[in-house]
PDB file of C-alpha atoms in Angstrom:
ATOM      1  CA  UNK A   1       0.000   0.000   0.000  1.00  0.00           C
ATOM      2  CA  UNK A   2       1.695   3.235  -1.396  1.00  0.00           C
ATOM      3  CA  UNK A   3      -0.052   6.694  -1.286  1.00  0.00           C
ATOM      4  CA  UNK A   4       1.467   9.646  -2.723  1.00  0.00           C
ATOM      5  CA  UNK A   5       0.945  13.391  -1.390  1.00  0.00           C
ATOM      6  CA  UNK A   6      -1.434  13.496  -4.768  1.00  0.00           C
ATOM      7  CA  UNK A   7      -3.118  10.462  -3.801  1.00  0.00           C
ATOM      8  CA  UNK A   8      -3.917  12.241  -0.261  1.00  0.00           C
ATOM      9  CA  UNK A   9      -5.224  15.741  -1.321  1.00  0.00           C
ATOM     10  CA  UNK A  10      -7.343  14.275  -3.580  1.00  0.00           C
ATOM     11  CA  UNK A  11      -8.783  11.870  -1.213  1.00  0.00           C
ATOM     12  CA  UNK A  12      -9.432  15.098   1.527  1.00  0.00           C
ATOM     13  CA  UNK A  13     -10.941  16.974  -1.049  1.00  0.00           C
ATOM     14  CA  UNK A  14     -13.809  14.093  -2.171  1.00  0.00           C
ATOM     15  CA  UNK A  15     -14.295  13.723   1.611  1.00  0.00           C
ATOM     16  CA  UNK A  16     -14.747  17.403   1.950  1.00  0.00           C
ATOM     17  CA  UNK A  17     -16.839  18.662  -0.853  1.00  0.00           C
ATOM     18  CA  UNK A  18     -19.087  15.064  -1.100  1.00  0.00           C
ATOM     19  CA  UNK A  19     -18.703  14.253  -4.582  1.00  0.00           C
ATOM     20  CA  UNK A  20     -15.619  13.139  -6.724  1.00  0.00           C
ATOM     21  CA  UNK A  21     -16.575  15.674  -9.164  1.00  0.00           C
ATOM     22  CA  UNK A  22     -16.322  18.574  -6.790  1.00  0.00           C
ATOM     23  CA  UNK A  23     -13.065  17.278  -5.272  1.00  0.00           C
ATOM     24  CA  UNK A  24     -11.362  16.365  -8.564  1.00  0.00           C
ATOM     25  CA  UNK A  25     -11.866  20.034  -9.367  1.00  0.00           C
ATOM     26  CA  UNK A  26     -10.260  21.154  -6.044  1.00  0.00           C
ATOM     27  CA  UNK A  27      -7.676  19.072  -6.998  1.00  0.00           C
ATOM     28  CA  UNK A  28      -7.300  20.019 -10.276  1.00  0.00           C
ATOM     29  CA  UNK A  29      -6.830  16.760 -11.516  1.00  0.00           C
ATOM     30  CA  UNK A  30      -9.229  15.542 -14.365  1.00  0.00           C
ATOM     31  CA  UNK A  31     -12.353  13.476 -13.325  1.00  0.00           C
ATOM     32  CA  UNK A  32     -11.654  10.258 -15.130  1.00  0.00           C
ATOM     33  CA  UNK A  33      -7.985  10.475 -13.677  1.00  0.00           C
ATOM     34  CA  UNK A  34      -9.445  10.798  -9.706  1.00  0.00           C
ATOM     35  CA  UNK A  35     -11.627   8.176 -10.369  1.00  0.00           C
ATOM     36  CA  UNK A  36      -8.475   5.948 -11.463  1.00  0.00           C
ATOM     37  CA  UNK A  37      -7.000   7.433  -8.555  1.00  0.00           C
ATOM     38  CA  UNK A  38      -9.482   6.521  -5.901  1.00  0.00           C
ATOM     39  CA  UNK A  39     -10.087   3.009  -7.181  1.00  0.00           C
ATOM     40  CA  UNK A  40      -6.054   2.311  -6.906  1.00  0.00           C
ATOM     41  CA  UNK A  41      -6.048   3.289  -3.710  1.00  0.00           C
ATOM     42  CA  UNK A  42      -8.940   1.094  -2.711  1.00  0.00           C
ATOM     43  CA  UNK A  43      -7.571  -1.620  -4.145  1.00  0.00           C
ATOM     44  CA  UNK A  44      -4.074  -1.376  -2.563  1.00  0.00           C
ATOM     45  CA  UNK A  45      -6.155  -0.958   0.598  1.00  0.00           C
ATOM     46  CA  UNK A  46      -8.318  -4.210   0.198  1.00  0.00           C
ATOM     47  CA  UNK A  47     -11.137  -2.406   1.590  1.00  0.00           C
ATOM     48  CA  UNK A  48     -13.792   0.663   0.001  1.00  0.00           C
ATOM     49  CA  UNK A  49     -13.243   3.662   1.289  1.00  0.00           C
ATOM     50  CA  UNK A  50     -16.114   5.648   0.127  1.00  0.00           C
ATOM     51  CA  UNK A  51     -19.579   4.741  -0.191  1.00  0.00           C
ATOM     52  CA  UNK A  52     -21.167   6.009  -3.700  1.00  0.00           C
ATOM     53  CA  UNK A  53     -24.636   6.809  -3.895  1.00  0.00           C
ATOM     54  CA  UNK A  54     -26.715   9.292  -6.272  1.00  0.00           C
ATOM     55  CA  UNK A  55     -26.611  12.601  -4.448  1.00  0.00           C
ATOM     56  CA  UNK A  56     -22.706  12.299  -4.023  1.00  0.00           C
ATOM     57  CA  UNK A  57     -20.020   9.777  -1.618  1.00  0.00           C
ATOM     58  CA  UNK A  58     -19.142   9.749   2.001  1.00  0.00           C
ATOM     59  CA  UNK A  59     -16.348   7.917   3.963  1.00  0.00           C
ATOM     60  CA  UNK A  60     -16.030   4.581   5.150  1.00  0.00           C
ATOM     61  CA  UNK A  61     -14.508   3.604   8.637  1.00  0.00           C
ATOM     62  CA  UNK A  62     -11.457   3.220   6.284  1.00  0.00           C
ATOM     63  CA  UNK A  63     -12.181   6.795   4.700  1.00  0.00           C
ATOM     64  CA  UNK A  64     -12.234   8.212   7.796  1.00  0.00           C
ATOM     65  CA  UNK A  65      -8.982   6.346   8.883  1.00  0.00           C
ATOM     66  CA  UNK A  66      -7.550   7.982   5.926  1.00  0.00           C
ATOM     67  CA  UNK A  67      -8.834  11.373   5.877  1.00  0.00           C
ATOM     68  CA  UNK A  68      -7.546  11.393   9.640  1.00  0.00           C
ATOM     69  CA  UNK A  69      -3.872  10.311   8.984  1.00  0.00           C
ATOM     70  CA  UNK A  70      -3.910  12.366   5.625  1.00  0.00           C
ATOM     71  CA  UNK A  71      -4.226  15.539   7.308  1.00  0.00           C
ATOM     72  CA  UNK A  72      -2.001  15.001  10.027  1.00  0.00           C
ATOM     73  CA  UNK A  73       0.918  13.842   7.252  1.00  0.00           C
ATOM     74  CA  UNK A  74      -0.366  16.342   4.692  1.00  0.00           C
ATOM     75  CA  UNK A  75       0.267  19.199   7.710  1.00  0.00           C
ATOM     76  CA  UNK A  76       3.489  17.495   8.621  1.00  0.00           C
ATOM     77  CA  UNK A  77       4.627  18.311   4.985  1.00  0.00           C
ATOM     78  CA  UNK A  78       3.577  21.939   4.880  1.00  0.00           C
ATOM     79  CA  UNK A  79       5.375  21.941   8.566  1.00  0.00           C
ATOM     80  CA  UNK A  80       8.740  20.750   6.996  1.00  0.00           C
ATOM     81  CA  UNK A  81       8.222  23.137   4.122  1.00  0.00           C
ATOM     82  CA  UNK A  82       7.671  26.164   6.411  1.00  0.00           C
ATOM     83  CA  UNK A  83      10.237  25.303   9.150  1.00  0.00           C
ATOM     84  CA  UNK A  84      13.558  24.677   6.039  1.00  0.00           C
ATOM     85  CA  UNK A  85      12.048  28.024   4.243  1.00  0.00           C
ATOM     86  CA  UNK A  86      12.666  29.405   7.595  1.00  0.00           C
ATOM     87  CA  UNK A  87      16.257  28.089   7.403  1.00  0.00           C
ATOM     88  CA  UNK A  88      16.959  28.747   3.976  1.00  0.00           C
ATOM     89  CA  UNK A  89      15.636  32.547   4.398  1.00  0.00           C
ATOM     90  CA  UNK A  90      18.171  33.337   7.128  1.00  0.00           C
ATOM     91  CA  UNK A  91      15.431  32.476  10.038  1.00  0.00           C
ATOM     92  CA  UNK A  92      16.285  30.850  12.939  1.00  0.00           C
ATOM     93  CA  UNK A  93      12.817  29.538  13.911  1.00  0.00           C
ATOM     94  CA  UNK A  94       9.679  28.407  13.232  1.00  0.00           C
ATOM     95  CA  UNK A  95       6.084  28.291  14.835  1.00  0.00           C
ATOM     96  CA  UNK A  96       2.733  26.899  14.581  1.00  0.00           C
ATOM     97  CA  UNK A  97      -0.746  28.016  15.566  1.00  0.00           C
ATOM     98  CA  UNK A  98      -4.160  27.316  15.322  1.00  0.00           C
ATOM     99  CA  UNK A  99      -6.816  29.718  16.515  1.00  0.00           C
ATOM    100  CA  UNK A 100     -10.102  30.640  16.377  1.00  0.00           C
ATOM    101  CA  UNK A 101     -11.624  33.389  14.120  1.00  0.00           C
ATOM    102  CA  UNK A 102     -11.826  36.052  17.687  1.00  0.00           C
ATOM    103  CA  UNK A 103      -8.703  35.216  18.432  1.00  0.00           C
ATOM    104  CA  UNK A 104      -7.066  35.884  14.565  1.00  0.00           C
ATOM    105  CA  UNK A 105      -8.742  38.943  14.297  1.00  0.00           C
ATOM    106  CA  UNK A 106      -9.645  40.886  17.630  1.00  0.00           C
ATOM    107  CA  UNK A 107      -6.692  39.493  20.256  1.00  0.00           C
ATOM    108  CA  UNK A 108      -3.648  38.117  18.263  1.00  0.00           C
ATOM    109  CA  UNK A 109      -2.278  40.857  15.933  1.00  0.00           C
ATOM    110  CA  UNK A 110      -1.268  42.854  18.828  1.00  0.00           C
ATOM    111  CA  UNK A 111       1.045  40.655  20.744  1.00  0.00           C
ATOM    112  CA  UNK A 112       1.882  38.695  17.642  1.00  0.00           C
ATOM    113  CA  UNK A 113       3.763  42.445  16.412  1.00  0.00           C
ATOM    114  CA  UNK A 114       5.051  42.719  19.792  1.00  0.00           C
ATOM    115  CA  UNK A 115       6.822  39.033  19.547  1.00  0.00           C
ATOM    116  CA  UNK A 116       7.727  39.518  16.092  1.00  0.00           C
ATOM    117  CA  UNK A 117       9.599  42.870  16.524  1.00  0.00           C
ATOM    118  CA  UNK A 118      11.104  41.620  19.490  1.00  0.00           C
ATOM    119  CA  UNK A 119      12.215  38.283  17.724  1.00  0.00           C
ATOM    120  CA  UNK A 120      13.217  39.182  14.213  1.00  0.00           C
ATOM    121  CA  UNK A 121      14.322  35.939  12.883  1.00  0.00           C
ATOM    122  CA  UNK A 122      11.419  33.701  14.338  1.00  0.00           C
ATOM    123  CA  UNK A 123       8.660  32.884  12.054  1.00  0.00           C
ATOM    124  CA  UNK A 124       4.858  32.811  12.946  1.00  0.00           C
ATOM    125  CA  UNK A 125       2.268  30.997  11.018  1.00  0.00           C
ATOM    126  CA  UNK A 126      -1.505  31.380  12.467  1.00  0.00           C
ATOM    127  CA  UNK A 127      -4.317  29.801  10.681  1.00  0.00           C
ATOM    128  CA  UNK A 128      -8.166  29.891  11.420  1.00  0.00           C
ATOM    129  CA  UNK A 129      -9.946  27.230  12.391  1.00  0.00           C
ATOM    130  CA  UNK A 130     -12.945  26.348  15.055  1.00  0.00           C
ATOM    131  CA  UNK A 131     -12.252  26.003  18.480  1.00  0.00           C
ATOM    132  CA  UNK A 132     -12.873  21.921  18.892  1.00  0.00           C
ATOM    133  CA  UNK A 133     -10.590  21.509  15.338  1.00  0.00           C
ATOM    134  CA  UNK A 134      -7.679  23.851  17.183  1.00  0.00           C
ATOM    135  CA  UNK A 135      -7.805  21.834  20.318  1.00  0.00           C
ATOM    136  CA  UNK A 136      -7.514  18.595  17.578  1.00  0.00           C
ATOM    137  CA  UNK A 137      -5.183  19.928  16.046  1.00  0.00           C
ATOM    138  CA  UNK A 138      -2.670  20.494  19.154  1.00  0.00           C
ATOM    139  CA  UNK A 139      -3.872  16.877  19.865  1.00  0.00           C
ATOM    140  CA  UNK A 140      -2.227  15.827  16.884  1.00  0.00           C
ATOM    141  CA  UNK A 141       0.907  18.050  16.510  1.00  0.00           C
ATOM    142  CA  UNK A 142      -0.913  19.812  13.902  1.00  0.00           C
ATOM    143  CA  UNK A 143       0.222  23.266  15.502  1.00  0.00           C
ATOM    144  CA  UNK A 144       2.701  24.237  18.378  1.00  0.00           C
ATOM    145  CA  UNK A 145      -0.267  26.306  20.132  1.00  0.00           C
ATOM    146  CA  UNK A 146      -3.592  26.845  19.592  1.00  0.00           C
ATOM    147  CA  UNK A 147      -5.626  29.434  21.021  1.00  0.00           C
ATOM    148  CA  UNK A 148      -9.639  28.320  21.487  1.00  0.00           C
ATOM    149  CA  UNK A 149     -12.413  29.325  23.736  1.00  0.00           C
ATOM    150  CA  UNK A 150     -12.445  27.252  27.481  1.00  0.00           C
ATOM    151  CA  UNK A 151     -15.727  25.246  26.252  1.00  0.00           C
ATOM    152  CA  UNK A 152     -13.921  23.478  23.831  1.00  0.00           C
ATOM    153  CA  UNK A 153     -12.928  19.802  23.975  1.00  0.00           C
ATOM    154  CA  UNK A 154      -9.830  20.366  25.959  1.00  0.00           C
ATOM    155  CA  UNK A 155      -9.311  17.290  27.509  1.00  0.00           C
ATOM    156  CA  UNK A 156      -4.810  15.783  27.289  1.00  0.00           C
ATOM    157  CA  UNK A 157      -4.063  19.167  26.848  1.00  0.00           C
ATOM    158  CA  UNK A 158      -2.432  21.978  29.697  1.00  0.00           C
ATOM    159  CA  UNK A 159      -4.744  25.600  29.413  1.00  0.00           C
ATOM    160  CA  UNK A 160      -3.079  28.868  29.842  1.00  0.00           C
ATOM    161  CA  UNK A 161      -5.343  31.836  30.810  1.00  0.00           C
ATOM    162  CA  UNK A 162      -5.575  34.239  27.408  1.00  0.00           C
ATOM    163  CA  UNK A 163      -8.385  36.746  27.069  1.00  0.00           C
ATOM    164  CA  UNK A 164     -11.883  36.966  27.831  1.00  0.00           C
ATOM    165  CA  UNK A 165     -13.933  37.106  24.787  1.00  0.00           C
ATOM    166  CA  UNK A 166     -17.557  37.429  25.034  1.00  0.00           C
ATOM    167  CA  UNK A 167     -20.136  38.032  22.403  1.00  0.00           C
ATOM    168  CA  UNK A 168     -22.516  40.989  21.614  1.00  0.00           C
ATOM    169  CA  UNK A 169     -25.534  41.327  19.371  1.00  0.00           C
ATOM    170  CA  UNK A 170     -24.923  44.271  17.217  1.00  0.00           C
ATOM    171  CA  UNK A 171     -27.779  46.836  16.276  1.00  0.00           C
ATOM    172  CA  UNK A 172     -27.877  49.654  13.770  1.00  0.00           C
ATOM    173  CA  UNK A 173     -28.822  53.203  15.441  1.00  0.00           C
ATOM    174  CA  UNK A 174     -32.664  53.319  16.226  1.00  0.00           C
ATOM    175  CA  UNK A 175     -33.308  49.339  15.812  1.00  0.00           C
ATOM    176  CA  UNK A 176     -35.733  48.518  18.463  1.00  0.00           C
ATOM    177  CA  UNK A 177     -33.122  46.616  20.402  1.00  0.00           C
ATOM    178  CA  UNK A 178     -30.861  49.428  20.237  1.00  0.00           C
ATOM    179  CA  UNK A 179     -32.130  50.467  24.159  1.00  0.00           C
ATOM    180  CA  UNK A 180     -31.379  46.655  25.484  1.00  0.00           C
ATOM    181  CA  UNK A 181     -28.436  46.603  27.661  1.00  0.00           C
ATOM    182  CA  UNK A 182     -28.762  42.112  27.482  1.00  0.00           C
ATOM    183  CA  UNK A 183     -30.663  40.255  25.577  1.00  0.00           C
ATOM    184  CA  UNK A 184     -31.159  36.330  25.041  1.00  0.00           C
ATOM    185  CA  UNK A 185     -30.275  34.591  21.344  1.00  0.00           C
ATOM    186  CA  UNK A 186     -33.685  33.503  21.650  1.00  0.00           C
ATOM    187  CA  UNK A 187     -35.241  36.977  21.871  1.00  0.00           C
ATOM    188  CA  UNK A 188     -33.210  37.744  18.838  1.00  0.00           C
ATOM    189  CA  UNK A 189     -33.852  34.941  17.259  1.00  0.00           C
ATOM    190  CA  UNK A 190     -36.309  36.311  14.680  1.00  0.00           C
ATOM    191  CA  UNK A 191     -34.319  39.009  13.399  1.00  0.00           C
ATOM    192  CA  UNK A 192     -32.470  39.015   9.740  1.00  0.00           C
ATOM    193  CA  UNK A 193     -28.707  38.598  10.656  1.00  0.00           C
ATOM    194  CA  UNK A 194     -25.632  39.478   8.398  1.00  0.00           C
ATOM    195  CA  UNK A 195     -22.862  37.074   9.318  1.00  0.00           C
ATOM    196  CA  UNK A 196     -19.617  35.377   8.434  1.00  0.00           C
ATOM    197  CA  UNK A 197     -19.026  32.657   5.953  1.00  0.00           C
ATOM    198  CA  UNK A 198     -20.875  29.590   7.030  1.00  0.00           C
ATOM    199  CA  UNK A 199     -16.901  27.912   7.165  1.00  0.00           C
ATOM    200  CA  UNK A 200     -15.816  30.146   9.581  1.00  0.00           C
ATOM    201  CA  UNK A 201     -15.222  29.189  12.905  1.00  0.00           C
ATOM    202  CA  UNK A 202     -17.419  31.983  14.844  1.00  0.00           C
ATOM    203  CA  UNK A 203     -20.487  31.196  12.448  1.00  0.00           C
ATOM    204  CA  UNK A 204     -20.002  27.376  13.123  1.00  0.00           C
ATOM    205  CA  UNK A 205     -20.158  28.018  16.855  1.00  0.00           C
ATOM    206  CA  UNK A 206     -22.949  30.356  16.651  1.00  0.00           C
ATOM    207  CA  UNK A 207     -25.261  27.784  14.394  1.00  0.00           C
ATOM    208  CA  UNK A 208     -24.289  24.742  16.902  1.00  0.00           C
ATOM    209  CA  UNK A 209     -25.406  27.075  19.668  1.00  0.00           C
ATOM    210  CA  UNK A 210     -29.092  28.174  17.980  1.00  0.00           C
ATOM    211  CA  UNK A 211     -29.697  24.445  17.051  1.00  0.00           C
ATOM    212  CA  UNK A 212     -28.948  22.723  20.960  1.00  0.00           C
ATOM    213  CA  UNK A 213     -31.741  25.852  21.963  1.00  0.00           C
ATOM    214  CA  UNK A 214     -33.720  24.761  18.403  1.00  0.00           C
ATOM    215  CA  UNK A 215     -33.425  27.607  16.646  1.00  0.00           C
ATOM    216  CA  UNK A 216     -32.128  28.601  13.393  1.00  0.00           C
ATOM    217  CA  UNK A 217     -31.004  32.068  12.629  1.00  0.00           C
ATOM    218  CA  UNK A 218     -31.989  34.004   9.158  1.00  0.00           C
ATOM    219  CA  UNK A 219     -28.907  35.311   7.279  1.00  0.00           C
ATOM    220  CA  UNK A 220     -29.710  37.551   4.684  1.00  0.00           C
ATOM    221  CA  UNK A 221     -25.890  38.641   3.902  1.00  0.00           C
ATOM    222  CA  UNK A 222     -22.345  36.880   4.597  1.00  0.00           C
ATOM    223  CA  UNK A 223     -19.529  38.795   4.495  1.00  0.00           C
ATOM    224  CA  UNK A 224     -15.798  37.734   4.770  1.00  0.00           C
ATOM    225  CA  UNK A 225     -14.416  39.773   7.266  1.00  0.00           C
ATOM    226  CA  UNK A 226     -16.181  41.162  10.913  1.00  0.00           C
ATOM    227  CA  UNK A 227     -14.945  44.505  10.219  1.00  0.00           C
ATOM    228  CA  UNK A 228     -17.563  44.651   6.763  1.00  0.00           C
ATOM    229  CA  UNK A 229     -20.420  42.477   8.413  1.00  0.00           C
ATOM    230  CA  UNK A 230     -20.459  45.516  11.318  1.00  0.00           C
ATOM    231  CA  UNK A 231     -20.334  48.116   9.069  1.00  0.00           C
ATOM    232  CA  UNK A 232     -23.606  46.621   7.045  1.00  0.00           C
ATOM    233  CA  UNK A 233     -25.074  46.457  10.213  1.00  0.00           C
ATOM    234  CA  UNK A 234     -24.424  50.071  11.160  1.00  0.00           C
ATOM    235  CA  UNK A 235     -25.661  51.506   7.618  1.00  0.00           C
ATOM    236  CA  UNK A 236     -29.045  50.757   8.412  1.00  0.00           C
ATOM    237  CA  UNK A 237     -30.340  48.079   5.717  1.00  0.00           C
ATOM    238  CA  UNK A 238     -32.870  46.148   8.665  1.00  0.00           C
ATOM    239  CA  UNK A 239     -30.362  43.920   9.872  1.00  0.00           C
ATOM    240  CA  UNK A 240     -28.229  42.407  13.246  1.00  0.00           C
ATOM    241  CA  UNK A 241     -25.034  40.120  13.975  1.00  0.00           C
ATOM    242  CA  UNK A 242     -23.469  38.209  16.564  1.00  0.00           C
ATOM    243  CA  UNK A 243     -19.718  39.177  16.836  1.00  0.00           C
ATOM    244  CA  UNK A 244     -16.776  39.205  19.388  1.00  0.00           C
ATOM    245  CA  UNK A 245     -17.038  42.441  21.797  1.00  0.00           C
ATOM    246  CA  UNK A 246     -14.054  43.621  20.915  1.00  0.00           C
ATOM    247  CA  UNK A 247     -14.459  44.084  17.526  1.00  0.00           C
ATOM    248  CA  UNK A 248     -17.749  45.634  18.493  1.00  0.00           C
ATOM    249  CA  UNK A 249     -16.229  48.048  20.659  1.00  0.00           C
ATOM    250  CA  UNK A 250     -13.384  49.217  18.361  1.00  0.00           C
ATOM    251  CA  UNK A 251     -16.003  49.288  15.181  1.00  0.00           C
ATOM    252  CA  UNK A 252     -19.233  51.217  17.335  1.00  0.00           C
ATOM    253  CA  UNK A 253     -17.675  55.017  16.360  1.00  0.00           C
ATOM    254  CA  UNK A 254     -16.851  54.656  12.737  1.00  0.00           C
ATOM    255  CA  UNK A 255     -20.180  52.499  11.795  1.00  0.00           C
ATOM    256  CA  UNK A 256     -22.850  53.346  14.069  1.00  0.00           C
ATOM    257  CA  UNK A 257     -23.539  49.924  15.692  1.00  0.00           C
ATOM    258  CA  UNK A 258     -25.265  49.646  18.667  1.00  0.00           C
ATOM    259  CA  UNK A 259     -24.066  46.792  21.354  1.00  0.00           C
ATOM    260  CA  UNK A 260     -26.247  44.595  23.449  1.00  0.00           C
ATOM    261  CA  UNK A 261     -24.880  42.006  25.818  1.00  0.00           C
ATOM    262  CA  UNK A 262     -25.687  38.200  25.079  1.00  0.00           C
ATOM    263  CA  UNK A 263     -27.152  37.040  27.990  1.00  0.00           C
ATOM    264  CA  UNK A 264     -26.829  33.207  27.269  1.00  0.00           C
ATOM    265  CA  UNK A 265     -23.743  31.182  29.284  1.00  0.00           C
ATOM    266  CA  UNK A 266     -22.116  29.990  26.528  1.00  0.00           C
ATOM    267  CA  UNK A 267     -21.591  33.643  24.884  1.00  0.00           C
ATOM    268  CA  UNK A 268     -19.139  34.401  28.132  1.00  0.00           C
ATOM    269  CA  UNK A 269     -16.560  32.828  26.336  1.00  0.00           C
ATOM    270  CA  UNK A 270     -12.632  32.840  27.448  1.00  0.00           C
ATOM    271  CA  UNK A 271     -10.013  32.791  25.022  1.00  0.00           C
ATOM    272  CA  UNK A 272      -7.635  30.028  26.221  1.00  0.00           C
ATOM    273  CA  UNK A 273      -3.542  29.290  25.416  1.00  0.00           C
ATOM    274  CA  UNK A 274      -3.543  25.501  24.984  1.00  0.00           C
ATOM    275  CA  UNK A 275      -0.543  23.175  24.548  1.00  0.00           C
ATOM    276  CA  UNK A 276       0.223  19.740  24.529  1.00  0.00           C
ATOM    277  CA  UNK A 277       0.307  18.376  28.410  1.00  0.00           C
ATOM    278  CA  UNK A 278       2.828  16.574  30.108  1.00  0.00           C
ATOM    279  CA  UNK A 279       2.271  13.670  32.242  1.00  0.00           C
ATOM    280  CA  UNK A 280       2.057  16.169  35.296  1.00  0.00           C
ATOM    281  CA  UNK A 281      -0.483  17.855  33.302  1.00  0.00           C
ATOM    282  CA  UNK A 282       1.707  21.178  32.929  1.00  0.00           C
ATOM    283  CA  UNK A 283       2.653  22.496  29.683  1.00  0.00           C
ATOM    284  CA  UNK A 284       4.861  19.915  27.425  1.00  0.00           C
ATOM    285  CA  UNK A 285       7.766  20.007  26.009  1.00  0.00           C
ATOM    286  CA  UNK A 286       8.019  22.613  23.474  1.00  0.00           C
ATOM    287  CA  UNK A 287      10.836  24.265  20.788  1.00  0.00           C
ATOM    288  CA  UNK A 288      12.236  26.871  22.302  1.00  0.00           C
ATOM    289  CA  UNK A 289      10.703  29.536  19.602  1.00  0.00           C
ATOM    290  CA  UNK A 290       7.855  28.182  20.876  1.00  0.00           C
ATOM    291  CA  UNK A 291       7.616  28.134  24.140  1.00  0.00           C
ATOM    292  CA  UNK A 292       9.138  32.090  23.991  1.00  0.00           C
ATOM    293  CA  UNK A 293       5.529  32.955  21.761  1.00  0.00           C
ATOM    294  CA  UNK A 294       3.727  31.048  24.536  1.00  0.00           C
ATOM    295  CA  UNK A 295       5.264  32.808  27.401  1.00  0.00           C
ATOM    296  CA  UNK A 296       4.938  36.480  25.762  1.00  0.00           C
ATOM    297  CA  UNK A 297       1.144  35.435  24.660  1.00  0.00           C
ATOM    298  CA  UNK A 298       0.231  34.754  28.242  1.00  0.00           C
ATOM    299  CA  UNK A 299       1.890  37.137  29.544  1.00  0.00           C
ATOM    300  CA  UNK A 300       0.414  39.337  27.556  1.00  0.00           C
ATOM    301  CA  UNK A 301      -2.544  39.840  29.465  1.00  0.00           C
ATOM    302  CA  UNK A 302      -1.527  40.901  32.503  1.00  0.00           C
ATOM    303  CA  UNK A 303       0.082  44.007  29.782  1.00  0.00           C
ATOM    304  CA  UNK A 304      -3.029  45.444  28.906  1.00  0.00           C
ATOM    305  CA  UNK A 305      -3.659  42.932  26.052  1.00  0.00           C
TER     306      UNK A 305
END
């Protein structure tokens, strides 16, 4: 059984988009040549690893095996890439992390600077992803550090105290929530929201959240970034959105949005540092690069962060 770096992608990208069509495209490999590709690798296997059917394919125990192992080796790769870049660039270091879509774009750019002015030859690569898939990832030495809100799925791994992070229902001026200091998703419900891609991780929280309290929120515009969904909210055009607070806060002057407190428990959130854990529990064992980002990121707090 021999599966090249090809033979992976292609595989993640059926399993992703749910048809071989779709993920031969993301691949950009031909359609008759995935197919050839897919039935090779089931028959090296000795077992099916998807199940076809008319509207489109899904994994097998063996798929999921696969899609599993693929992205930990596929990451491994782009790892190795990144970290002898680093080297051949004149770098002397390389890190990892995985955070949430708060944390990339309300809490990290500021100490990230800090770190990287301080350290000129380390390296920092930070990509997005929901909080249960950053804890995952740390799991799985996807990342060096991931930073994900406290109700994740953080069990085998040591927590750090980051930032507190709550979330606010935003308002345009003269909305007749506008005069709520709190309010309950479930009061808000109704509304017509403007929100993030549904791939993000803040809009994948949000919609697990409405469906355990059986609702399902109305969006009438996505928008890539928090920065634009705010200022559609401010200009007036009927509707509301669910973002971090502070991106509220720093967007309420220059667009006009109102804030109102989520009342609900799990819209307290806490940002959290988390790490792989040592057999004590306490942080693991880390590359030194590392382990300096995760000292100045917690840290950080207690500077006004």
């Amino acid at each position: 059984m021999r599966f090249d770096l090809t033979d992976l992608r292609l595989f993640l990208h059926v399993h992703e988009a749910g048809t071989i069509t779709a993920g031969a495209e993301r691949a950009h490999l031909a359609l008759a040549s995935a197919s050839e590709r897919l039935l090779a690798m089931e028959q090296a296997l000795g077992a099916p690893l998807l199940e076809r059917g008319r509207r489109g394919v899904r994994a097998t125990p063996a798929g999921q095996t696969l899609a599993h192992h693929a992205r930990i080796v596929l990451q491994q790769v782009e790892q190795l890439r990144g970290e002898l870049g680093a080297h051949g660039s004149g770098l002397a270091g390389h890190v990892r992390l995985l955070c949430n879509t708060s944390a990339m774009s309300e809490h990290l750019p500021a100490p990230l600077a800090a770190f990287l002015a301080a350290h000129p030859r380390i390296a920092v690569d930070a990509q997005e992803r929901s909080s249960d898939n950053v804890a995952d990832g740390v799991r799985d030495g996807l990342c060096d550090i991931g930073i994900a809100s406290r109700s994740a799925d953080l069990l085998g791994l040591a927590v750090v105290p980051f930032v507190a992070d709550p979330l606010d229902l935003v308002v345009p001026r003269g909305h007749p929530l506008a005069g709520r200091t709190r309010i309950a998703l479930a009061d808000a419900a109704q509304e017509d929201f403007a929100g993030l891609p549904d791939d993000s991780a803040l809009q994948a929280h949000l919609a697990r959240q409405a469906r355990r309290q059986g609702q399902r929120l109305r969006y009438r515009a996505r928008l890539q970034h928090v920065d634009a969904v705010c200022r559609l909210v401010g200009l007036g055009a009927g509707l509301v959105a669910i973002v971090p607070r502070a991106a509220a806060v720093r967007l309420a002057r220059s667009t006009g949005i109102r804030r109102v407190a989520l009342s609900d428990a799990w819209a307290a959130r806490e940002l959290v540092l988390c790490v792989r854990a040592d057999d004590g529990g306490a942080p693991g064992a880390l590359p030194r690069h590392a382990r300096a980002l995760l000292d100045h990121l917690a840290g950080w707090r207690g500077a006004g962060g």
